[in-house]
Amino acid sequence: MRFAFTEDQQLLQQTVHEFLQAECTAERVRGFWATETGRSPELWSQLAEMGVTGLLVPEEFGGLGMNDIDMVLLMEEVGRAGLAEPLISTAAIAAPLIRDLDNAELSRAWLPRIAAGEAIIAVAHTCNAFVSDAHIADLILVRHPQGDEIHGLVRDQCALTAEPANDPARRIFSMDWTPKPLTRIAESGRARRLWADVLSRGALATAAQQLGVTAKLIDLAVAYATERKQFGSPIGSFQAVKHHLANVRVQLEYAQPLVYRAAHSVATRAPARATDVSMAKSAASEAAAAAAKVSLQVHGAIGYTWEQDVHVWMRRAWSLGLAWGSAAWHRERIANAVLDQNAPAESFGYGASIA
Amino acid sequence: MDLRFTMEQQKFREEARLWLEAHVPKENLPSFDTAEGFQAHCEWERVLNDGGWAMVPWPVEYGGRGANLIEWLIFEEEYYRAGAPGRVNQNGIFLLGPTIMEYGTDAQKVRFLPKMASSEEVWAQGWSEPNAGSDMAAIQATAVREGDQFRINGQKTWASRGAYADWLFGLFRTDPDSERHKGLTFVLVPLDAPGVKVRPIEQLDGEAGFAEVFLDDALVSVDNQLGEFNRGWDVAMATAGFERGLMLRSPARFQNTARKLVELYRETVASGVAIRPALREAVTQAWTGAEAYALNTYQTVTRLLEGGKIGAEASLGKIFWSELDLKMHETALELLGARAELLPNAPSAQGVGTWLDGYLFSLSGPIYAGTNEIQRNVIAERILRLPRK
Ligand SMILES: Cc1cc2nc3c(=O)[nH]c(=O)nc-3n(C[C@H](O)[C@H](O)[C@H](O)COP(=O)(O)OP(=O)(O)OC[C@H]3O[C@@H](n4cnc5c(N)ncnc54)[C@H](O)[C@@H]3O)c2cc1C
């Protein structure tokens, strides 16, 4: 039992942190909003160089061969920077999915390209109404609605309709497609089982990003409250302001271990991983949503402008809140697992069996 | 990161589980805030101590088992799972004990710790005074050094278990010209010393859960000074840290409540009562919250085992567990519906369990161990580094 990251993991996090703080400034994020794709091929290839896109790609295919626990801290940094590149679908979901499908041809075709930053993969999942980043995807992974089949589409095998969204960083699409033998990349029970982990990995990576978003929203509010004066004092010296911020800090503190535990559960294929992920995603979504409200309130009118940066992360909090299952959706999944079964649910430590 | 228990830890769990299964009283003991219940709880502590399970994380020479903090958490998990009685000497074993371990002389350790572990001596905590609540640095009770004794005058209040306890630890002003945090000394006071008068106070549940302690020229040996003269504040802050943090409220307590809440939910569903979605959600949130608290504690323990310390983060935990506990009990009462108000001896009280009593106690969580407002101030100023005033 050791609930902490290794020094190597923290070092990698620090490296990515420094890179993103320098390269992915709020100003630059706003710059991407204005472009047609909303994405930055330059940042993407730099992230690939650092090993981020290929983190979960086995070494024999040019990746770092790491696992979901290594990934979670990096996703936190991505959230903190407000970076909207399709790392969740490509690096956190598709790479391990293709890895685990154990299909040599498929692996050879895609894993080296993911690691090299030469392929972007979108994932269509029924828990999301829309497909994120389908417009730039080299491959769109989707499950056959009536079967144990995973299909991989290229863009001209489906019809995409852009759905402009509240978060300008978000690029989502309605997708029409027809399954064809040609597009099938995996079938069988194994494909079905692996598809269940697509949701777990999507929700986990999103939850991790939300931890970063929450921390950033708190940081912004603290910085502002320290500097802004009213009644002759910094507003951060007023207790109402302090208590608002302390409350979201508490929420962050207790969302974090749920996310880290979920990463461990996914990496070790723990039987309760789906529920663990739901706890992580619901708690992180709630923390981020609360932090967004509080950060805005602490900023006052300046926070209510387009110009001020609070909304960059506020909109991230909202859009990530909907992605890969909302808090309410995940809570219902927890309820199904914990309340609706006859057997007592497993709880951490306390419920451990001694067999 | 490895969130699995080792073979050794599993063996420890099994040992604890088997021992507890064999020894935990089958019937609930009466409240330890009654004279009868207090005795029964002390008796149970003796059984625990004879079995070597009273103070699992303490060194063997002081009556402990020499276990590490992970094992301590495992023991707590098994303790709550077994439905074992509340710890009557919690102010001693969880708060003062670790403080003596850190600040006490060898003689003090030998004198106080084994009897604390066995609950031969039960402790009360004497911080609060009529004019020093949240503002603990406003303490007025004085201790004047006269040769090898302190002459103590003043009043302490809200001392939990004070009605039946043998000893009180507290802060006293030893420098008459001092103000606030300076000039205070941490002194251990036998409650049977001449000049000490204890007046029990009934709590919200009508039992004498705490007491006022009047000190009128009470004489106490200077050997009972813990830590340095006039530097008691630092010692008290360590104790308060144990109180907010890890020791006093270990996660199993809340996981146990969450599990009972889920059982109550299932029983309510089975009885055919329609449950509002919001209530279903509240049960889910309770379960998730208890898990989060447990996981966070394992993170903290890992950090401590690797040489880290608990600082102001204890305030995050204090808010979280007290609000979680309150919310769980409120949810349970809602599930009980009209029966929520019944006392255990009511003819229709079957199945209401101890939720009402637990609810009353959970209401005190945001008050004791430093109110949650004070904790929020601490978080804002010491963790977020917002300006003080
Ligand atoms: C069940 C129970 C057991 C207890 N056991 C013990 C014990 O064993 N030993 C012991 O010494 N004490 C004990 N206490 C007392 C406890 O420590 C105090 O109640 C607590 O410190 C608050 O002090 P107070 O009651 O005087 O309230 P006050 O300090 O008068 O506070 C009243 C209200 O004002 C708020 N307030 C005060 N100052 C501020 C501020 N600066 N900013 C914002 N809000 C503020 C408080 O948060 C609270 O809501 C116990 C209390 C309870 C309820």
mmCIF file of C-alpha atoms and ligand atoms in Angstrom, chain A residues 239 243, chain B residues 91 124-130 132-135 157-161 203 210 243 361 364 366-374 377, ligand 1:
data_model
loop_
_atom_site.group_PDB
_atom_site.id
_atom_site.type_symbol
_atom_site.label_atom_id
_atom_site.label_comp_id
_atom_site.label_asym_id
_atom_site.label_seq_id
_atom_site.Cartn_x
_atom_site.Cartn_y
_atom_site.Cartn_z
ATOM 1 C CA GLN A 239 -13.998 36.587 5.178
ATOM 2 C CA HIS A 243 -14.667 31.153 2.793
ATOM 3 C CA ASN B 91 -8.866 12.732 24.177
ATOM 4 C CA ALA B 124 -10.332 15.415 29.358
ATOM 5 C CA GLN B 125 -9.223 18.318 27.219
ATOM 6 C CA GLY B 126 -9.184 21.763 28.794
ATOM 7 C CA TRP B 127 -8.730 24.413 26.166
ATOM 8 C CA SER B 128 -12.023 26.250 26.232
ATOM 9 C CA GLU B 129 -12.915 28.832 28.818
ATOM 10 C CA PRO B 130 -15.993 31.008 29.140
ATOM 11 C CA ALA B 132 -11.860 31.708 25.170
ATOM 12 C CA GLY B 133 -13.677 29.655 22.551
ATOM 13 C CA SER B 134 -12.574 30.026 18.962
ATOM 14 C CA ASP B 135 -10.185 32.628 20.265
ATOM 15 C CA THR B 157 -15.405 24.561 30.151
ATOM 16 C CA TRP B 158 -16.869 22.166 27.581
ATOM 17 C CA ALA B 159 -14.365 19.509 28.623
ATOM 18 C CA SER B 160 -15.624 16.316 26.953
ATOM 19 C CA ARG B 161 -15.757 13.310 29.318
ATOM 20 C CA GLN B 203 -25.372 18.047 26.139
ATOM 21 C CA PHE B 210 -18.945 17.573 29.031
ATOM 22 C CA GLU B 243 -7.471 16.338 16.645
ATOM 23 C CA PHE B 361 -23.743 14.317 17.749
ATOM 24 C CA SER B 364 -21.428 19.228 16.992
ATOM 25 C CA PRO B 366 -18.694 21.647 12.744
ATOM 26 C CA ILE B 367 -18.226 23.212 16.222
ATOM 27 C CA TYR B 368 -15.691 21.171 18.158
ATOM 28 C CA ALA B 369 -12.019 20.748 17.252
ATOM 29 C CA GLY B 370 -12.063 24.325 15.970
ATOM 30 C CA THR B 371 -15.252 25.530 14.261
ATOM 31 C CA ASN B 372 -15.477 25.135 10.517
ATOM 32 C CA GLU B 373 -15.451 28.903 10.118
ATOM 33 C CA ILE B 374 -12.072 28.999 11.845
ATOM 34 C CA ASN B 377 -9.898 31.050 7.797
HETATM 35 C C1 LIG C 1 -19.497 18.373 21.551
HETATM 36 C C2 LIG C 1 -18.435 19.318 21.930
HETATM 37 C C3 LIG C 1 -17.339 18.871 22.618
HETATM 38 C C4 LIG C 1 -16.358 19.754 23.011
HETATM 39 N N1 LIG C 1 -15.303 19.263 23.729
HETATM 40 C C5 LIG C 1 -14.365 20.135 24.168
HETATM 41 C C6 LIG C 1 -13.294 19.671 24.981
HETATM 42 O O1 LIG C 1 -13.202 18.492 25.290
HETATM 43 N N2 LIG C 1 -12.403 20.560 25.430
HETATM 44 C C7 LIG C 1 -12.460 21.883 25.111
HETATM 45 O O2 LIG C 1 -11.610 22.636 25.524
HETATM 46 N N3 LIG C 1 -13.467 22.361 24.328
HETATM 47 C C8 LIG C 1 -14.419 21.511 23.865
HETATM 48 N N4 LIG C 1 -15.455 21.980 23.099
HETATM 49 C C9 LIG C 1 -15.551 23.414 22.844
HETATM 50 C C10 LIG C 1 -15.128 23.808 21.426
HETATM 51 O O3 LIG C 1 -13.763 23.712 21.277
HETATM 52 C C11 LIG C 1 -15.648 25.231 21.203
HETATM 53 O O4 LIG C 1 -17.046 25.163 21.201
HETATM 54 C C12 LIG C 1 -15.182 25.844 19.924
HETATM 55 O O5 LIG C 1 -13.817 26.092 19.950
HETATM 56 C C13 LIG C 1 -15.929 27.156 19.635
HETATM 57 O O6 LIG C 1 -15.903 28.019 20.712
HETATM 58 P P1 LIG C 1 -17.255 28.640 21.270
HETATM 59 O O7 LIG C 1 -18.196 27.528 21.521
HETATM 60 O O8 LIG C 1 -16.907 29.519 22.406
HETATM 61 O O9 LIG C 1 -17.868 29.487 20.113
HETATM 62 P P2 LIG C 1 -17.435 30.948 19.658
HETATM 63 O O10 LIG C 1 -15.981 31.023 19.509
HETATM 64 O O11 LIG C 1 -18.096 31.946 20.521
HETATM 65 O O12 LIG C 1 -18.075 30.967 18.216
HETATM 66 C C14 LIG C 1 -19.476 31.122 17.982
HETATM 67 C C15 LIG C 1 -19.674 31.247 16.486
HETATM 68 O O13 LIG C 1 -18.926 32.358 15.974
HETATM 69 C C16 LIG C 1 -18.054 31.947 14.954
HETATM 70 N N5 LIG C 1 -16.791 32.678 15.007
HETATM 71 C C17 LIG C 1 -16.030 32.951 16.090
HETATM 72 N N6 LIG C 1 -14.896 33.561 15.731
HETATM 73 C C18 LIG C 1 -14.913 33.664 14.398
HETATM 74 C C19 LIG C 1 -14.016 34.188 13.422
HETATM 75 N N7 LIG C 1 -12.832 34.718 13.750
HETATM 76 N N8 LIG C 1 -14.377 34.107 12.147
HETATM 77 C C20 LIG C 1 -15.567 33.551 11.793
HETATM 78 N N9 LIG C 1 -16.446 33.061 12.635
HETATM 79 C C21 LIG C 1 -16.120 33.099 13.934
HETATM 80 C C22 LIG C 1 -17.825 30.482 15.238
HETATM 81 O O14 LIG C 1 -17.381 29.788 14.070
HETATM 82 C C23 LIG C 1 -19.162 30.019 15.724
HETATM 83 O O15 LIG C 1 -19.978 29.740 14.646
HETATM 84 C C24 LIG C 1 -16.456 21.110 22.689
HETATM 85 C C25 LIG C 1 -17.563 21.568 21.984
HETATM 86 C C26 LIG C 1 -18.545 20.694 21.605
HETATM 87 C C27 LIG C 1 -19.722 21.211 20.865
#
